[in-house]
Amino acid sequence: MPPPSDIVKVAIEWPGAFPKLMEIDQKKPLLAIIKEVCEGWSLGNHENFALQIADATNFYITEKNRNDIKNGSILRLTTSPYQTAVQLHERIQSSSMDAKLEALKDLANASRDITFAQEFINLDGISLLTQMVESGNERYQKLQKIMKPCFGDLLSFTLTAFVELMDHGIVSWDTFSVAFIKKIASYVNKSAMDTAVLQRSLAILESMVLNSQDLYHKVAQEITIGQLIPHLQGTDQDIQTYTIAVINALFLKAPEEKRQEMAHILAQKQLRSIILSNVIRSPTPINDEMAHQLYMLQVLTFNLLEDRMMTKMDPQDQAQRDIIFELRRIAFDVECAPNNSGSIEKRKSMYTRDYKKLGFINHVNPAVDFTQIPPGMLALDNMLYFARHHQDAYIRIVLENSSREDKHECPFGRSSIELTKMLCEILKVGVLPSENCHDFHPMFFTHDRSFEEFFCICIQLLNKTWKEMRATSEDFNKVMQVVREQIMRALTLKPNSLDQFKSRLQNLSYTEILKIRQSERMNQEDFQSRPILELREKIQPEIMELIKQQRLNRLCEGTCFRKISSRRRQDKFWYCRLSPNHKVLHYGDLEECPQGEVPHDSLQDKLPVADIKAVITGKDCPHMKEKGALKLNKEVLELAFSVLYESDEYLNFIAPDRHEYCVWTDGLNALLGKEMTSDYTKSDMDTLLSMEMKLRLLDLENIQIPEAPPPIPKEPSNYDFVYDCN
């Protein structure tokens, strides 16, 4: 007979004694269990003791997390969080340098546990740490020259403990003084600072800026871009990552009127070229966190264009109208005629003719074309940049199209406006960066005016595609669709430079796009006849069964899942897999993400599939409703799912990516006899169904399939031709 589900068998350690094997009744109060353990070792004052998980985390067992204890777990009897907090609070104030250093090291390790953190914070521990930082450890700083390594460790552990405590979100960032900010900023501004101290100081500054608008102003007064730049010129990618994170935070929280000023300073300090040479083209591979920070910087830089993108042209503004005159002058090399030369009507007629050649929609007053937002004045900026910096290409495009028939000319003005709007959509100008995206493009870090250069390449592509398609004015939208596809396909290849992007576009001509389209999808017209649709319906259940088997096979292989953590750079893992007979889920905790499959016997916990009541996804999951989950971004929310079993027990998951999320939710629904509805299933169904249809219809190639079956022939007048074998 299996043991009751509320009974958990564990081993409990106590220093200097043999581990004790015992059964824990989860219905029994935790204090009663601790009292029982203490009495077993003849220890009094059981209220001063607590249980910990005996692993690298040393997390305390509480009434909230006690259900995480699994069969076979090893626990440790130790002093209670309150007693430990009191002891460490006293020890870090020791007059002995060695004792103080050891105490701060223990504090940095213990602060990862929220139970301990709450007790230490209740003792005003945060204030004590900030006072130690503000005073600059003056007593020891005088001895810094002769005991520099020790001083670096002392400060490093102090800041580490501070970061760990603040990560729990218990204390508001708004409570810190200017003196504390100045001291943290001084560690960043020093040229030769201990790496660990520098890293934690940068992390603190980033959190301050992101969590408080008031602190942003204080930090911005203490830190300059010039002081941050040298940290990017080293070889430590972690320091580089934290440095770019601080720059991004300052950029993100800066008032709109100051962002352009900050961008100008970044350009003066050559931030882009420093990142290009020291980070992007560094021999060290770019990790995910660095890729995310580069993506953030890319988005924030492009978002500076939003103001021009949303600014309408004022037809009465002479300075803005002069830009249009400049476009006309460069294209046709015509100096503005004196006022007394020719009649007003003649000049207007000449301007109208030239504006028509330039491809504006409104030939009389082209300024009206730039009143549409987006792209607003940004389109005119791009056109002027192209005319001035790529003059030969500009003149060639304008003159080439003005010599064609009216219906075949590619209107430069209209094309530029629509293309600018399209590029803003592709690069999501004006949209805040995503919390969990790493999609940066190296080529945008190779030029100070990367958006304008990007436009110049794409406007020439548009003109080339227009000619290849032999388009007329009626085909304008079709051409724009093809150009969008060409740009998106070239960007997907992540070119390292704008020249490489240009060469990729050369290989994506209109003819090539047509070939790609034909290879990616079947001709829909041939597959809409009734016989084909009936065949699809007949095949569909077979394909769905195949997908179901694949999902269950993947569940049998198992997956490593990440546990929720408020600290984005510190993850814990657990593994779950389905038994080969599809009757039991085996799961258990892991120290690190495994390279291959984890065998069943190393996963100590089981959940019978028959006990599963339902599969819950997204924000309805219990672990997405907890307080700590409020910090989680939308991407994590979309990867969360839970398995409900018994009455109110849950097994909570966060999938490593969208693919695994779809595999597991599909597989669990299949086990419960429910429909598999994920996007991945739809995609697999389309792909496999398409392949199967093509295979079955191979022999019918180039044969027209009738819409209706052929008529049944008339019944013969006699059956004399039938031979009876009997």
XYZ file of C-alpha atoms in Angstrom:
726
model
C 0.000 0.000 0.000
C 1.518 3.377 -0.990
C 2.237 5.902 1.803
C -0.230 8.795 2.274
C 0.433 11.773 -0.012
C 0.872 14.067 3.010
C 3.776 12.028 4.369
C 7.232 12.950 3.033
C 10.343 10.892 3.816
C 13.457 13.030 4.354
C 16.913 13.000 5.923
C 17.793 15.764 8.418
C 21.375 16.814 9.168
C 22.811 18.409 12.314
C 26.539 19.284 12.660
C 28.443 16.641 14.611
C 25.632 14.059 14.461
C 24.541 11.309 12.109
C 21.733 12.326 9.724
C 18.297 11.343 10.968
C 15.753 9.658 8.686
C 12.183 10.644 9.460
C 8.737 11.074 8.006
C 7.239 14.576 7.890
C 3.495 14.954 8.084
C 2.661 17.964 5.886
C -0.612 18.484 7.786
C 1.310 18.999 11.020
C 2.435 22.581 11.945
C 6.037 23.287 10.983
C 6.928 24.424 14.515
C 5.758 21.053 15.867
C 7.990 19.228 13.380
C 11.008 21.397 14.328
C 10.286 20.736 18.031
C 10.215 16.987 17.364
C 13.555 17.161 15.497
C 15.167 19.209 18.303
C 13.960 16.785 20.979
C 15.503 13.932 18.990
C 18.912 15.568 19.473
C 18.104 16.828 23.004
C 18.152 20.476 21.913
C 16.192 23.040 23.924
C 14.651 26.336 22.788
C 13.265 24.811 19.612
C 11.821 28.236 18.617
C 15.414 29.321 17.861
C 15.778 26.642 15.181
C 14.557 26.190 11.610
C 14.908 23.768 8.707
C 16.818 24.499 5.515
C 17.176 22.776 2.160
C 20.656 21.250 2.293
C 21.943 22.425 -1.075
C 23.767 25.440 -2.520
C 20.743 27.698 -1.909
C 20.279 26.942 1.823
C 16.711 28.261 1.540
C 14.614 28.106 4.714
C 11.537 25.886 4.927
C 8.423 27.938 5.705
C 4.701 27.271 5.842
C 4.454 28.768 2.340
C 7.101 26.629 0.626
C 6.928 23.434 2.706
C 4.980 21.673 -0.066
C 8.135 21.898 -2.203
C 9.776 19.278 0.037
C 10.067 16.074 -1.978
C 10.569 12.471 -0.987
C 14.272 11.807 -0.439
C 15.105 15.473 0.232
C 17.989 16.292 2.545
C 17.195 18.997 5.098
C 19.422 20.727 7.622
C 18.524 21.833 11.150
C 19.941 25.307 11.694
C 19.362 28.502 13.633
C 16.136 30.346 12.819
C 16.157 33.194 10.260
C 15.649 35.737 13.068
C 18.538 34.384 15.159
C 20.808 34.204 12.100
C 19.877 37.784 11.140
C 20.636 39.049 14.664
C 23.999 37.246 14.720
C 25.044 38.549 11.293
C 23.840 42.053 12.181
C 26.268 42.010 15.112
C 29.101 40.240 13.305
C 29.290 42.687 10.381
C 29.932 45.460 12.910
C 32.918 43.614 14.374
C 36.121 45.581 14.925
C 38.148 42.670 13.555
C 38.806 42.929 9.830
C 38.834 39.149 9.302
C 35.646 38.611 11.325
C 33.895 41.436 9.485
C 34.939 40.018 6.104
C 33.705 36.514 6.992
C 30.411 37.916 8.311
C 29.772 39.935 5.118
C 30.533 36.860 3.018
C 27.945 34.853 5.007
C 25.465 37.730 4.735
C 25.840 37.912 0.937
C 25.089 34.172 0.724
C 22.180 34.191 3.221
C 20.490 37.255 1.657
C 19.361 35.215 -1.358
C 16.675 33.688 0.901
C 13.616 35.953 1.175
C 12.769 34.596 4.650
C 16.173 35.624 6.014
C 16.084 38.870 4.011
C 12.814 39.899 5.655
C 14.239 39.329 9.145
C 17.488 41.175 8.383
C 15.612 44.111 6.840
C 13.353 44.259 9.929
C 16.524 44.811 11.991
C 17.219 47.895 9.823
C 19.955 45.922 8.062
C 19.691 47.871 4.800
C 20.418 51.125 6.650
C 23.440 49.540 8.314
C 24.856 48.452 4.941
C 24.247 51.861 3.357
C 25.951 53.572 6.312
C 28.965 51.285 5.840
C 29.090 52.256 2.162
C 28.509 55.971 2.798
C 31.273 56.125 5.380
C 33.453 54.496 2.777
C 34.739 52.069 5.395
C 37.045 54.941 6.318
C 38.767 52.995 9.011
C 39.901 50.408 6.483
C 40.241 52.720 3.510
C 43.272 54.309 5.139
C 44.902 50.894 4.980
C 43.731 50.289 1.420
C 47.185 50.518 -0.140
C 48.638 47.752 1.994
C 45.509 45.573 2.135
C 43.854 46.371 -1.198
C 42.625 42.806 -1.995
C 41.002 42.561 1.436
C 39.356 45.973 1.066
C 38.025 44.978 -2.381
C 36.508 41.784 -0.955
C 34.993 43.675 1.982
C 33.261 46.169 -0.298
C 32.315 43.491 -2.824
C 30.492 41.356 -0.230
C 28.794 44.466 1.226
C 27.425 45.468 -2.182
C 26.518 41.870 -3.062
C 24.466 41.548 0.138
C 22.806 44.894 -0.622
C 21.869 43.843 -4.186
C 20.500 40.470 -3.007
C 18.382 42.109 -0.298
C 16.995 44.761 -2.670
C 16.179 42.133 -5.329
C 13.359 40.792 -3.134
C 11.395 44.026 -3.632
C 10.729 44.467 0.104
C 12.329 47.926 0.405
C 11.594 50.891 -1.883
C 14.517 52.366 -3.835
C 13.301 55.891 -3.063
C 14.659 55.713 0.500
C 18.362 56.160 -0.348
C 20.352 59.312 0.306
C 22.426 61.409 -2.065
C 25.549 60.452 -0.075
C 24.944 56.759 -0.830
C 24.418 57.475 -4.547
C 27.575 59.593 -4.662
C 29.591 56.794 -3.056
C 28.272 54.134 -5.492
C 28.893 56.506 -8.415
C 32.465 57.099 -7.197
C 33.192 53.367 -7.519
C 32.042 53.510 -11.161
C 33.995 56.680 -11.896
C 37.297 55.316 -10.598
C 39.551 53.951 -13.322
C 41.150 51.113 -11.323
C 38.345 49.575 -9.275
C 37.890 45.953 -8.231
C 35.883 44.119 -10.939
C 33.305 42.676 -8.516
C 32.749 46.087 -6.885
C 32.403 47.782 -10.272
C 29.934 45.156 -11.502
C 27.686 45.463 -8.447
C 27.901 49.265 -8.439
C 26.722 49.365 -12.057
C 23.871 46.962 -11.225
C 22.791 49.206 -8.300
C 22.826 52.332 -10.478
C 20.753 50.590 -13.160
C 18.144 49.488 -10.607
C 18.000 52.975 -9.074
C 17.375 54.628 -12.438
C 14.757 52.084 -13.544
C 12.850 52.015 -10.230
C 12.650 55.706 -9.319
C 12.305 58.864 -11.415
C 13.655 60.903 -8.491
C 16.751 58.692 -8.248
C 17.213 59.001 -12.031
C 17.842 62.742 -11.656
C 20.275 62.163 -8.784
C 22.195 59.427 -10.628
C 22.292 61.497 -13.840
C 24.030 64.282 -11.903
C 26.729 61.928 -10.631
C 27.412 59.766 -13.692
C 28.458 61.046 -17.105
C 28.658 59.103 -20.339
C 32.347 59.955 -20.520
C 32.947 58.110 -17.243
C 31.065 55.021 -18.455
C 32.742 54.743 -21.879
C 36.128 53.420 -20.582
C 34.365 50.390 -19.057
C 33.326 49.338 -22.581
C 36.913 49.311 -23.805
C 37.983 46.378 -21.620
C 37.539 42.665 -22.305
C 35.172 41.725 -19.455
C 31.799 41.152 -21.153
C 29.891 41.264 -17.835
C 31.236 44.764 -17.104
C 30.431 45.814 -20.683
C 26.893 44.429 -20.318
C 26.241 46.257 -17.041
C 27.687 49.469 -18.501
C 25.399 49.407 -21.550
C 22.510 48.546 -19.196
C 23.166 51.751 -17.212
C 23.362 53.818 -20.439
C 20.071 52.259 -21.618
C 18.413 52.967 -18.253
C 19.509 56.623 -18.373
C 18.294 56.822 -21.985
C 14.933 55.182 -21.178
C 14.141 57.351 -18.145
C 15.414 60.655 -19.559
C 12.689 63.273 -20.223
C 11.845 63.528 -23.921
C 13.465 66.946 -24.268
C 16.787 65.572 -22.968
C 16.985 62.405 -25.082
C 18.207 64.203 -28.213
C 20.823 65.976 -26.104
C 21.952 62.652 -24.636
C 22.101 61.108 -28.135
C 24.315 63.996 -29.236
C 26.680 63.337 -26.299
C 26.770 59.606 -27.144
C 27.687 60.496 -30.730
C 30.435 62.856 -29.546
C 31.871 60.141 -27.313
C 31.761 57.696 -30.267
C 29.756 55.156 -28.275
C 28.608 53.367 -31.441
C 32.111 52.777 -32.814
C 33.403 51.718 -29.380
C 30.613 49.133 -29.058
C 31.232 47.959 -32.622
C 34.968 47.386 -32.134
C 35.016 46.224 -28.488
C 31.780 44.256 -28.216
C 30.194 43.277 -31.544
C 33.487 42.513 -33.316
C 35.158 41.144 -30.188
C 36.413 37.539 -30.383
C 34.215 36.741 -27.340
C 30.778 35.433 -28.432
C 27.901 37.732 -27.445
C 25.768 36.158 -24.696
C 21.989 36.601 -24.352
C 22.155 39.377 -21.765
C 24.546 41.430 -23.899
C 22.378 40.813 -26.993
C 19.365 42.088 -25.040
C 21.177 45.276 -23.998
C 22.341 45.921 -27.584
C 18.757 45.399 -28.773
C 17.582 47.899 -26.115
C 20.143 50.472 -27.281
C 19.157 49.915 -30.932
C 15.446 50.426 -30.171
C 16.022 53.491 -27.970
C 18.224 55.047 -30.668
C 15.626 54.503 -33.402
C 12.903 55.839 -31.094
C 14.607 59.245 -31.314
C 13.112 59.404 -34.816
C 9.572 59.301 -33.409
C 9.373 63.072 -32.957
C 10.104 63.746 -36.670
C 7.929 60.791 -37.700
C 4.924 62.313 -35.891
C 5.560 65.932 -36.989
C 3.413 67.222 -39.843
C 4.905 69.632 -42.336
C 3.674 73.198 -42.100
C 2.998 74.300 -45.711
C 3.510 77.918 -44.594
C 6.963 77.274 -43.093
C 9.479 78.687 -45.576
C 12.457 76.753 -44.094
C 10.638 73.451 -44.645
C 9.567 74.460 -48.149
C 13.195 75.326 -48.931
C 14.063 71.634 -48.425
C 11.681 70.741 -51.267
C 13.287 73.485 -53.416
C 16.678 71.930 -52.595
C 15.459 68.503 -53.795
C 14.337 70.116 -57.044
C 17.619 72.019 -57.475
C 19.829 68.942 -56.943
C 17.731 66.821 -59.319
C 17.546 69.264 -62.212
C 20.545 71.526 -61.466
C 18.328 74.592 -61.775
C 19.215 77.770 -59.943
C 16.235 79.645 -58.620
C 15.240 82.142 -61.250
C 15.143 85.824 -60.264
C 11.740 87.149 -59.316
C 11.548 89.337 -62.382
C 12.307 86.571 -64.872
C 9.109 85.329 -66.440
C 5.574 85.587 -65.216
C 4.355 84.038 -61.950
C 2.161 81.650 -63.940
C 5.158 80.466 -65.969
C 7.242 79.791 -62.843
C 4.360 77.958 -61.212
C 3.937 75.839 -64.328
C 7.664 75.020 -64.308
C 7.592 74.090 -60.589
C 4.513 71.910 -61.103
C 6.250 70.072 -63.973
C 9.385 69.429 -61.878
C 7.410 68.322 -58.827
C 5.561 65.861 -61.024
C 8.898 64.498 -62.237
C 10.004 64.175 -58.587
C 6.987 61.931 -58.020
C 4.972 63.974 -55.541
C 1.237 63.292 -55.294
C 0.388 66.991 -55.015
C 2.241 68.600 -57.951
C 1.163 72.150 -57.088
C 2.056 72.126 -53.380
C 4.196 69.068 -52.461
C 4.287 70.189 -48.810
C 0.795 68.681 -48.460
C 2.308 65.201 -49.076
C 4.179 65.448 -45.762
C 1.125 66.173 -43.610
C 0.445 62.432 -43.244
C 1.729 61.006 -39.944
C 3.492 58.705 -39.799
C 5.976 59.275 -41.527
C 5.616 63.090 -41.397
C 8.819 65.107 -41.722
C 10.999 61.991 -41.345
C 10.309 61.111 -44.992
C 11.515 64.544 -46.140
C 14.645 64.197 -43.969
C 15.415 60.863 -45.636
C 14.896 62.292 -49.135
C 17.213 65.246 -48.472
C 19.880 62.926 -46.982
C 19.684 60.691 -50.072
C 19.900 63.690 -52.435
C 22.938 65.165 -50.667
C 24.943 62.050 -49.709
C 24.094 59.796 -52.682
C 23.636 62.501 -55.283
C 24.445 60.421 -58.368
C 21.980 57.680 -57.400
C 19.337 60.297 -56.576
C 19.689 62.134 -59.908
C 19.732 58.843 -61.835
C 16.486 57.638 -60.229
C 14.658 60.950 -60.769
C 15.797 61.459 -64.380
C 15.330 57.799 -65.280
C 11.697 57.843 -64.136
C 10.908 61.262 -65.568
C 11.860 59.947 -69.035
C 9.436 57.009 -68.852
C 5.795 56.954 -69.747
C 3.592 58.445 -67.054
C 2.034 55.147 -66.058
C 5.399 53.332 -65.840
C 7.365 55.881 -63.838
C 8.287 55.016 -60.234
C 7.215 58.128 -58.263
C 10.231 59.034 -56.100
C 8.292 61.318 -53.737
C 5.397 58.961 -53.056
C 7.756 55.955 -52.870
C 9.995 57.702 -50.316
C 7.059 58.602 -48.091
C 5.572 55.086 -48.137
C 8.999 53.445 -47.774
C 9.858 55.583 -44.733
C 6.547 54.572 -43.165
C 7.300 50.905 -43.913
C 10.815 51.061 -42.421
C 9.409 52.640 -39.259
C 6.975 49.726 -38.984
C 9.720 47.131 -39.583
C 12.039 48.697 -36.973
C 9.091 49.497 -34.633
C 10.028 53.149 -34.235
C 8.191 54.607 -31.239
C 7.481 51.217 -29.633
C 9.049 50.558 -26.224
C 11.629 47.733 -26.186
C 10.534 44.245 -25.157
C 11.773 42.853 -21.833
C 12.964 39.553 -23.246
C 14.122 40.231 -26.818
C 17.667 39.766 -28.178
C 16.989 40.777 -31.793
C 19.676 43.378 -32.472
C 21.194 43.996 -35.927
C 24.995 44.497 -36.057
C 24.742 46.550 -39.272
C 22.967 49.410 -37.458
C 26.084 49.886 -35.313
C 28.345 50.414 -38.343
C 27.198 53.938 -39.277
C 26.312 57.118 -37.366
C 23.324 57.722 -39.678
C 22.290 54.088 -40.001
C 18.546 54.741 -40.496
C 19.170 57.215 -43.313
C 21.678 54.843 -44.968
C 19.180 52.011 -44.544
C 16.608 54.169 -46.374
C 19.067 54.988 -49.189
C 19.705 51.296 -49.860
C 15.992 50.448 -49.735
C 14.849 53.303 -52.037
C 17.276 52.076 -54.681
C 15.967 48.540 -54.143
C 12.401 49.815 -54.610
C 13.306 51.463 -57.925
C 15.070 48.290 -59.106
C 12.128 46.059 -58.112
C 9.707 48.442 -59.837
C 11.601 47.976 -63.106
C 11.857 44.197 -62.664
C 8.096 43.981 -62.105
C 7.451 46.346 -65.044
C 5.008 47.996 -62.695
C 2.546 50.775 -63.417
C 1.054 53.269 -60.981
C -1.769 50.792 -60.323
C 0.777 48.241 -59.071
C 2.237 50.558 -56.406
C 0.953 48.548 -53.397
C 2.067 45.235 -54.959
C 5.591 46.612 -55.410
C 5.660 47.792 -51.780
C 4.640 44.304 -50.610
C 7.472 42.708 -52.588
C 9.972 45.288 -51.269
C 8.869 44.608 -47.676
C 9.419 40.891 -48.236
C 12.874 41.520 -49.737
C 13.899 43.707 -46.772
C 12.536 41.290 -44.146
C 14.250 38.291 -45.725
C 17.570 40.155 -45.919
C 17.285 41.312 -42.275
C 16.581 37.746 -41.137
C 20.091 36.797 -42.289
C 21.537 39.353 -39.779
C 24.112 41.004 -42.094
C 27.180 42.402 -40.304
C 27.312 45.612 -42.339
C 25.180 47.796 -44.587
C 27.242 46.671 -47.602
C 26.510 43.062 -46.731
C 22.806 43.927 -46.414
C 22.963 45.521 -49.866
C 24.612 42.452 -51.398
C 21.974 40.185 -49.813
C 19.273 42.291 -51.455
C 21.014 41.817 -54.820
C 20.352 38.080 -54.453
C 16.688 38.690 -53.634
C 15.456 39.992 -56.967
C 11.771 39.906 -57.871
C 12.340 36.687 -59.847
C 13.986 35.075 -56.817
C 11.128 36.191 -54.550
C 8.661 34.516 -56.925
C 10.675 31.273 -56.789
C 10.790 31.394 -52.995
C 7.064 31.979 -52.799
C 6.376 29.045 -55.104
C 8.598 26.739 -53.091
C 7.052 27.806 -49.766
C 3.425 27.329 -50.571
C 1.275 25.352 -52.931
C -0.797 26.968 -55.597
C -3.991 27.566 -53.655
C -6.210 27.608 -56.741
C -5.388 23.986 -57.598
C -6.254 22.808 -54.097
C -9.713 24.281 -53.655
C -11.633 21.755 -55.748
C -14.100 19.516 -53.896
C -12.251 16.196 -54.464
C -9.040 17.689 -53.048
C -10.860 19.132 -50.039
C -12.457 15.736 -49.361
C -9.033 14.082 -49.534
C -7.674 16.650 -47.053
C -10.505 15.912 -44.613
C -9.830 12.184 -44.899
C -6.071 12.581 -44.257
C -6.410 15.094 -41.407
C -7.196 12.594 -38.565
C -4.153 10.493 -39.549
C -1.891 13.571 -39.402
C -3.365 14.658 -36.054
C -2.652 11.206 -34.596
C 0.929 11.448 -35.885
C 1.367 14.859 -34.211
C -0.114 13.480 -30.972
C 2.399 10.600 -30.948
C 5.256 13.031 -31.568
C 4.150 15.207 -28.635
C 3.922 12.227 -26.281
C 7.338 10.968 -27.420
C 8.804 14.409 -26.628
C 7.230 14.321 -23.161
C 8.851 10.915 -22.638
C 12.247 12.468 -23.427
C 11.589 15.177 -20.828
C 12.491 18.863 -20.525
C 14.496 21.033 -18.134
C 12.374 23.890 -16.739
C 13.441 27.136 -15.056
C 12.098 28.071 -11.643
C 10.751 31.580 -11.046
C 13.409 33.941 -9.735
C 13.310 37.716 -9.274
C 17.012 37.764 -10.124
C 17.264 37.456 -13.888
C 20.893 36.295 -13.831
C 20.440 33.467 -11.295
C 18.298 30.503 -12.273
C 17.329 27.215 -10.631
C 16.141 24.232 -12.634
C 13.940 21.153 -12.401
C 13.247 18.316 -14.827
C 10.009 16.592 -15.821
C 9.364 13.644 -18.137
C 6.558 11.222 -18.968
C 6.956 7.495 -18.357
C 7.129 5.291 -21.509
C 3.699 3.807 -20.706
C 2.235 7.351 -20.565
C 0.838 6.791 -17.058
C 3.159 8.781 -14.754
C 4.961 12.160 -14.765
C 8.402 11.909 -13.119
C 9.995 15.150 -11.876
C 12.697 16.497 -9.570
C 15.040 19.413 -8.858
C 18.434 19.884 -10.568
C 21.496 21.938 -9.699
C 22.099 22.927 -13.322
C 20.548 22.469 -16.745
C 21.489 18.953 -18.014
C 23.091 18.294 -21.407
C 20.978 15.237 -22.227
C 18.051 13.218 -20.881
C 17.696 12.679 -17.135
C 16.895 9.033 -16.200
C 13.644 8.197 -14.367
C 15.378 6.805 -11.289
C 17.064 10.147 -10.542
C 13.685 11.939 -10.509
C 12.229 11.154 -7.101
C 8.727 12.629 -7.433
C 5.789 11.163 -9.329
C 2.384 12.364 -10.468
C -0.010 9.765 -11.945
C -1.588 11.023 -15.165
C -4.938 9.669 -13.912
C -4.814 12.236 -11.070
C -4.494 15.224 -13.430
C -7.697 17.266 -13.498
C -6.850 20.102 -15.879
C -4.103 22.087 -17.644
C -4.119 25.856 -16.934
C -2.142 28.402 -18.970
C -1.008 32.053 -18.803
C -2.194 34.494 -16.162
C -4.652 31.939 -14.709
C -1.727 29.873 -13.368
C -1.307 30.107 -9.563
C 2.422 30.943 -9.831
C 1.559 33.913 -12.078
C -0.777 35.345 -9.417
C 1.832 35.454 -6.644
C 3.372 38.743 -5.522
C 6.801 37.958 -6.946
C 5.288 37.230 -10.353
C 4.228 40.860 -10.753
C 7.754 41.670 -11.911
C 7.656 39.048 -14.645
C 7.381 40.289 -18.210
C 4.790 39.397 -20.825
C 7.068 36.823 -22.492
C 7.378 34.778 -19.253
C 3.607 35.016 -18.738
C 3.058 33.488 -22.173
C 5.336 30.528 -21.299
C 3.624 29.622 -18.006
C 1.307 26.643 -17.517
C 0.174 24.524 -14.558
C -1.165 21.029 -14.004
C -4.052 20.789 -11.510
C -4.320 17.530 -9.568
C -6.288 16.401 -6.526
C -8.412 19.284 -5.156
C -6.165 22.348 -5.172
C -2.643 21.019 -5.778
C -0.627 22.364 -8.728
C 2.551 21.489 -10.590
C 3.801 24.804 -12.014
C 5.884 25.166 -15.186
C 7.683 27.955 -17.062
C 8.719 26.638 -20.481
C 12.215 27.565 -21.752
C 10.745 28.805 -25.050
C 7.543 28.937 -27.094
C 8.339 25.640 -28.844
C 8.578 23.680 -25.559
C 5.462 25.453 -24.231
C 3.457 24.230 -27.234
C 4.908 20.697 -27.012
C 4.012 20.320 -23.318
C 0.568 21.909 -23.391
C -0.287 19.829 -26.483
C 1.080 16.636 -24.924
C -0.740 17.143 -21.601
C -4.002 17.920 -23.394
C -3.528 14.800 -25.518
C -3.070 12.727 -22.333
C -6.340 14.151 -21.010
C -8.111 13.379 -24.280
C -8.531 17.057 -25.129
C -7.895 18.913 -28.369
C -4.372 20.181 -29.152
C -4.821 23.855 -30.027
C -1.334 25.401 -30.015
C 0.122 27.437 -32.882
C 2.802 24.769 -33.216
C 0.145 22.090 -33.848
C -1.487 24.239 -36.532
C 1.883 24.800 -38.172
C 2.732 21.073 -38.050
C -0.689 20.196 -39.415
C -0.261 22.584 -42.363
C 3.269 21.330 -43.120
C 2.547 17.586 -42.842
C -0.790 17.865 -44.619
C 0.842 19.785 -47.436
C 3.599 17.171 -47.806
C 1.148 14.276 -47.703
C -1.117 15.917 -50.271
C 1.812 16.523 -52.611
C 2.936 12.885 -52.295
C -0.530 11.517 -52.995
C -1.054 13.824 -55.960
C 2.337 13.254 -57.602
C 0.868 11.016 -60.302
C -1.740 13.674 -61.138
C 0.795 16.367 -61.990
C -0.327 18.523 -64.951
C -3.681 16.711 -64.999
C -6.671 18.933 -64.457
C -8.784 17.771 -61.538
C -12.512 18.201 -62.277
C -14.730 20.105 -59.883
C -17.367 17.336 -59.963
C -17.018 13.554 -60.368
C -17.606 12.160 -63.889
C -21.209 11.026 -64.685
C -22.175 7.393 -64.040
C -22.641 5.612 -67.397
C -26.031 4.246 -68.423
C -26.933 0.695 -67.477
C -26.154 -1.754 -70.338
C -29.058 -3.314 -72.280
C -27.905 -6.841 -71.292
C -25.324 -8.585 -69.170
C -24.292 -11.310 -71.640
C -20.668 -10.235 -71.319
C -20.583 -11.437 -67.684
C -18.923 -14.833 -67.396
C -20.194 -17.056 -64.613
C -17.338 -19.164 -63.272
C -19.793 -21.592 -61.728
